[in-house]
Amino acid sequence: LSFGSQTVGSTSAAQSVTVTNSGNAAAALSPLTINGDYAQTNNCPGTLNPGASCTATITFTPTATGTRTGTLTITSNAPGSPATVTLTGTGATTNTNLAQGQPTTASGWTQNYTPANAVDGNTSTYWESTDNAFPQWLQVDLGTAHSISRIVLDLPPSTAWGTRTQTLQIQGSTDGTTYTTLVGSQGYTFNPTTGNTTTITFNASTVRYVKLTFTANTGWPAGQLSELQIFSN
């Protein structure tokens, strides 16, 4: 299981592991064990009958920054015991960009200016939406739900990128289906003399998906973004 980035000291949304006896005899289960920055509860009995299943529910609470690994161990009298599940996650701080390297999607893009460019950590590459087709949107999946309250938007710092104002709305979702508005539609000015960057703060909200919908750009007939940076509160 991968839990993505999680702020140090906070607990992730739960993920589940299903244990199934696919054999034709009852399996004797020992108590499930877990290590690392992970915790589990389960409804597994001491004896799991043929065809029966039980579930372990796992959460991640990083105690330090960086990659944090763990293992869920399922010991029984079945052949090949014990079975193990590898657990991975990353401990983050309020200065950790939760969006960098995460999966992205968009309503469209031009040439090789793909949505992944907006989370690659390089301000010289950028996403550009389909031209002359507003509204256009860009979305990043943070991997797990986070409480966020600050977003930094960048365009390439080159002076060749003249000052422009982009109008956009910021939404968030925990499931990728139902969205709430984090920041209503408004214009943000990007000026190369100040780094072509803008910072947006808002009331903390717990989301997994962050979606930016662009409706206007005074510098080009498309949405443009070189880096989408998202930070926990």
Tab-separated table of C-alpha atoms in Angstrom:
chain	number	residue	atom	x	y	z
A	1	LEU	CA	0.000	0.000	0.000
A	2	SER	CA	1.183	3.499	-0.802
A	3	PHE	CA	0.029	6.379	1.409
A	4	GLY	CA	1.742	9.210	-0.473
A	5	SER	CA	2.827	12.311	1.444
A	6	GLN	CA	1.461	12.981	4.920
A	7	THR	CA	2.330	15.820	7.278
A	8	VAL	CA	4.522	14.654	10.148
A	9	GLY	CA	2.403	13.926	13.226
A	10	SER	CA	-0.897	13.758	11.332
A	11	THR	CA	-2.803	10.586	10.488
A	12	SER	CA	-3.715	9.577	6.955
A	13	ALA	CA	-7.002	8.334	5.635
A	14	ALA	CA	-7.358	4.588	6.176
A	15	GLN	CA	-6.635	1.943	3.577
A	16	SER	CA	-7.682	-1.703	3.748
A	17	VAL	CA	-6.157	-5.131	3.200
A	18	THR	CA	-8.471	-8.109	2.702
A	19	VAL	CA	-7.311	-11.520	3.924
A	20	THR	CA	-9.097	-14.437	2.238
A	21	ASN	CA	-8.870	-18.184	2.814
A	22	SER	CA	-9.015	-19.540	-0.726
A	23	GLY	CA	-8.301	-23.101	0.365
A	24	ASN	CA	-10.614	-25.957	1.373
A	25	ALA	CA	-9.615	-26.208	5.031
A	26	ALA	CA	-9.846	-23.811	7.950
A	27	ALA	CA	-6.784	-21.613	8.477
A	28	ALA	CA	-5.439	-20.841	11.939
A	29	LEU	CA	-4.511	-17.134	12.102
A	30	SER	CA	-2.133	-15.550	14.555
A	31	PRO	CA	-2.767	-11.901	15.520
A	32	LEU	CA	-1.800	-9.604	12.642
A	33	THR	CA	1.275	-7.472	13.324
A	34	ILE	CA	2.499	-4.189	11.863
A	35	ASN	CA	5.618	-2.057	12.220
A	36	GLY	CA	6.945	1.339	11.226
A	37	ASP	CA	4.828	4.497	11.372
A	38	TYR	CA	1.662	2.488	10.754
A	39	ALA	CA	-1.240	1.255	12.839
A	40	GLN	CA	-3.905	-1.351	12.125
A	41	THR	CA	-7.181	-2.675	13.405
A	42	ASN	CA	-8.790	-5.829	12.048
A	43	ASN	CA	-11.735	-8.164	12.375
A	44	CYS	CA	-9.750	-11.327	11.689
A	45	PRO	CA	-10.704	-14.329	13.849
A	46	GLY	CA	-8.338	-16.968	15.149
A	47	THR	CA	-9.797	-19.405	12.625
A	48	LEU	CA	-10.640	-18.341	9.075
A	49	ASN	CA	-12.952	-20.815	7.376
A	50	PRO	CA	-12.646	-21.822	3.713
A	51	GLY	CA	-13.878	-19.010	1.447
A	52	ALA	CA	-14.109	-16.552	4.338
A	53	SER	CA	-12.434	-13.138	4.458
A	54	CYS	CA	-11.457	-10.556	7.046
A	55	THR	CA	-10.168	-7.013	6.778
A	56	ALA	CA	-7.263	-5.066	8.244
A	57	THR	CA	-7.639	-1.271	8.273
A	58	ILE	CA	-4.334	0.611	8.178
A	59	THR	CA	-3.359	4.243	8.815
A	60	PHE	CA	-0.072	6.114	8.446
A	61	THR	CA	1.227	8.656	10.975
A	62	PRO	CA	4.765	9.713	10.019
A	63	THR	CA	7.097	10.521	12.891
A	64	ALA	CA	9.777	12.106	10.699
A	65	THR	CA	10.254	13.517	7.214
A	66	GLY	CA	11.259	11.445	4.198
A	67	THR	CA	10.330	7.932	3.089
A	68	ARG	CA	8.757	5.832	5.838
A	69	THR	CA	8.293	2.106	5.274
A	70	GLY	CA	6.560	-0.616	7.233
A	71	THR	CA	5.159	-4.126	6.949
A	72	LEU	CA	1.856	-5.784	7.751
A	73	THR	CA	2.498	-9.449	8.600
A	74	ILE	CA	-0.176	-12.152	8.389
A	75	THR	CA	0.910	-15.404	10.032
A	76	SER	CA	-1.096	-18.613	9.732
A	77	ASN	CA	-0.737	-22.355	9.192
A	78	ALA	CA	-1.252	-21.877	5.444
A	79	PRO	CA	1.533	-22.771	2.989
A	80	GLY	CA	3.910	-19.875	2.380
A	81	SER	CA	3.150	-18.200	5.716
A	82	PRO	CA	3.786	-15.534	6.704
A	83	ALA	CA	2.239	-13.293	4.071
A	84	THR	CA	3.425	-9.693	4.100
A	85	VAL	CA	2.194	-6.374	2.742
A	86	THR	CA	4.750	-3.614	2.164
A	87	LEU	CA	3.666	-0.166	3.373
A	88	THR	CA	5.185	3.056	2.063
A	89	GLY	CA	4.605	6.743	2.696
A	90	THR	CA	6.455	10.028	2.945
A	91	GLY	CA	6.643	12.295	5.962
A	92	ALA	CA	6.138	15.924	4.924
A	93	THR	CA	6.325	19.321	6.597
A	94	THR	CA	4.396	22.519	5.979
A	95	ASN	CA	7.228	23.456	3.581
A	96	THR	CA	6.905	20.235	1.573
A	97	ASN	CA	5.288	20.649	-1.848
A	98	LEU	CA	2.617	17.946	-1.771
A	99	ALA	CA	1.949	18.205	-5.517
A	100	GLN	CA	5.451	17.606	-6.864
A	101	GLY	CA	5.675	14.381	-8.857
A	102	GLN	CA	2.038	13.452	-8.267
A	103	PRO	CA	-0.349	12.285	-11.043
A	104	THR	CA	-1.994	15.043	-13.061
A	105	THR	CA	-4.873	15.298	-15.517
A	106	ALA	CA	-6.200	18.176	-17.586
A	107	SER	CA	-8.983	19.108	-19.963
A	108	GLY	CA	-6.369	19.312	-22.696
A	109	TRP	CA	-2.931	20.559	-23.663
A	110	THR	CA	-1.004	21.964	-26.592
A	111	GLN	CA	1.905	20.125	-28.259
A	112	ASN	CA	4.256	18.787	-25.564
A	113	TYR	CA	3.083	21.186	-22.842
A	114	THR	CA	1.546	18.372	-20.822
A	115	PRO	CA	-0.025	18.620	-17.337
A	116	ALA	CA	2.885	16.675	-15.808
A	117	ASN	CA	5.101	19.693	-16.524
A	118	ALA	CA	3.227	21.601	-13.805
A	119	VAL	CA	4.454	19.264	-11.040
A	120	ASP	CA	7.973	18.351	-12.220
A	121	GLY	CA	9.791	20.866	-9.994
A	122	ASN	CA	11.122	22.791	-13.008
A	123	THR	CA	9.740	26.291	-13.559
A	124	SER	CA	11.152	26.371	-17.097
A	125	THR	CA	8.699	23.690	-18.267
A	126	TYR	CA	4.988	24.368	-18.271
A	127	TRP	CA	1.476	23.144	-18.994
A	128	GLU	CA	-0.535	24.987	-21.603
A	129	SER	CA	-4.167	24.119	-22.204
A	130	THR	CA	-5.897	23.837	-25.545
A	131	ASP	CA	-5.873	27.271	-27.161
A	132	ASN	CA	-9.059	29.330	-27.590
A	133	ALA	CA	-11.170	26.867	-25.600
A	134	PHE	CA	-11.900	28.346	-22.169
A	135	PRO	CA	-12.803	27.100	-19.634
A	136	GLN	CA	-9.849	24.730	-19.212
A	137	TRP	CA	-8.766	22.819	-16.103
A	138	LEU	CA	-5.727	21.183	-14.511
A	139	GLN	CA	-5.943	18.681	-11.635
A	140	VAL	CA	-3.427	16.968	-9.356
A	141	ASP	CA	-4.002	13.868	-7.236
A	142	LEU	CA	-2.102	14.202	-3.946
A	143	GLY	CA	-2.351	10.438	-3.377
A	144	THR	CA	-4.132	10.741	-0.046
A	145	ALA	CA	-6.210	13.400	1.684
A	146	HIS	CA	-4.325	16.336	3.215
A	147	SER	CA	-5.347	19.443	5.096
A	148	ILE	CA	-4.117	22.240	2.832
A	149	SER	CA	-4.287	26.020	3.061
A	150	ARG	CA	-1.664	27.442	0.688
A	151	ILE	CA	-1.054	27.140	-3.054
A	152	VAL	CA	1.761	28.736	-5.040
A	153	LEU	CA	1.357	29.165	-8.807
A	154	ASP	CA	4.341	29.800	-11.078
A	155	LEU	CA	4.981	30.692	-14.691
A	156	PRO	CA	8.456	30.499	-16.258
A	157	PRO	CA	10.624	33.243	-14.685
A	158	SER	CA	12.033	34.318	-18.065
A	159	THR	CA	11.434	37.982	-18.912
A	160	ALA	CA	10.173	36.738	-22.280
A	161	TRP	CA	6.987	35.918	-20.387
A	162	GLY	CA	5.366	39.314	-20.142
A	163	THR	CA	3.050	40.261	-17.292
A	164	ARG	CA	-0.358	38.608	-17.541
A	165	THR	CA	-3.442	38.025	-15.421
A	166	GLN	CA	-5.093	34.617	-15.347
A	167	THR	CA	-8.599	34.123	-13.996
A	168	LEU	CA	-9.153	30.815	-12.255
A	169	GLN	CA	-11.120	28.939	-9.596
A	170	ILE	CA	-9.664	26.431	-7.122
A	171	GLN	CA	-11.667	23.375	-6.067
A	172	GLY	CA	-10.935	20.360	-3.900
A	173	SER	CA	-12.278	16.837	-3.559
A	174	THR	CA	-11.662	13.769	-1.438
A	175	ASP	CA	-12.952	11.284	-4.033
A	176	GLY	CA	-12.427	12.917	-7.431
A	177	THR	CA	-16.191	13.105	-7.973
A	178	THR	CA	-17.680	15.651	-5.582
A	179	TYR	CA	-15.903	19.014	-5.437
A	180	THR	CA	-16.100	22.005	-3.132
A	181	THR	CA	-14.837	25.484	-3.935
A	182	LEU	CA	-11.709	26.406	-1.985
A	183	VAL	CA	-11.244	29.792	-3.689
A	184	GLY	CA	-13.781	31.396	-5.983
A	185	SER	CA	-12.913	32.585	-9.463
A	186	GLN	CA	-10.645	35.629	-9.500
A	187	GLY	CA	-7.714	37.102	-11.387
A	188	TYR	CA	-4.071	36.511	-10.435
A	189	THR	CA	-1.280	38.604	-11.892
A	190	PHE	CA	2.039	37.029	-12.892
A	191	ASN	CA	4.845	39.573	-13.249
A	192	PRO	CA	8.355	38.530	-14.363
A	193	THR	CA	9.924	41.327	-12.290
A	194	THR	CA	8.707	39.508	-9.146
A	195	GLY	CA	9.409	35.969	-10.352
A	196	ASN	CA	6.150	35.302	-12.233
A	197	THR	CA	4.696	33.714	-9.103
A	198	THR	CA	1.620	34.194	-6.961
A	199	THR	CA	0.669	32.753	-3.553
A	200	ILE	CA	-2.925	31.948	-2.614
A	201	THR	CA	-3.988	31.250	0.979
A	202	PHE	CA	-7.397	30.062	2.126
A	203	ASN	CA	-9.166	28.342	4.999
A	204	ALA	CA	-7.731	24.887	5.640
A	205	SER	CA	-9.565	22.116	3.826
A	206	THR	CA	-8.925	18.364	3.695
A	207	VAL	CA	-8.732	17.184	0.087
A	208	ARG	CA	-6.982	14.633	-2.093
A	209	TYR	CA	-7.657	16.211	-5.491
A	210	VAL	CA	-7.000	19.872	-6.292
A	211	LYS	CA	-8.519	21.272	-9.482
A	212	LEU	CA	-7.795	24.650	-11.088
A	213	THR	CA	-10.273	25.891	-13.698
A	214	PHE	CA	-8.998	28.682	-15.956
A	215	THR	CA	-11.469	31.011	-17.681
A	216	ALA	CA	-9.252	33.849	-18.969
A	217	ASN	CA	-5.636	34.839	-19.608
A	218	THR	CA	-4.631	38.335	-20.715
A	219	GLY	CA	-1.329	37.066	-22.139
A	220	TRP	CA	-2.415	34.025	-24.163
A	221	PRO	CA	-5.722	32.368	-25.150
A	222	ALA	CA	-5.099	29.356	-22.884
A	223	GLY	CA	-4.414	28.379	-19.292
A	224	GLN	CA	-0.698	28.291	-18.481
A	225	LEU	CA	1.191	27.020	-15.447
A	226	SER	CA	4.794	25.956	-14.926
A	227	GLU	CA	4.464	24.822	-11.308
A	228	LEU	CA	1.504	24.050	-9.059
A	229	GLN	CA	2.776	23.887	-5.477
A	230	ILE	CA	0.446	22.799	-2.655
A	231	PHE	CA	1.254	23.004	1.048
A	232	SER	CA	-0.369	21.737	4.218
A	233	ASN	CA	-1.567	24.208	6.819
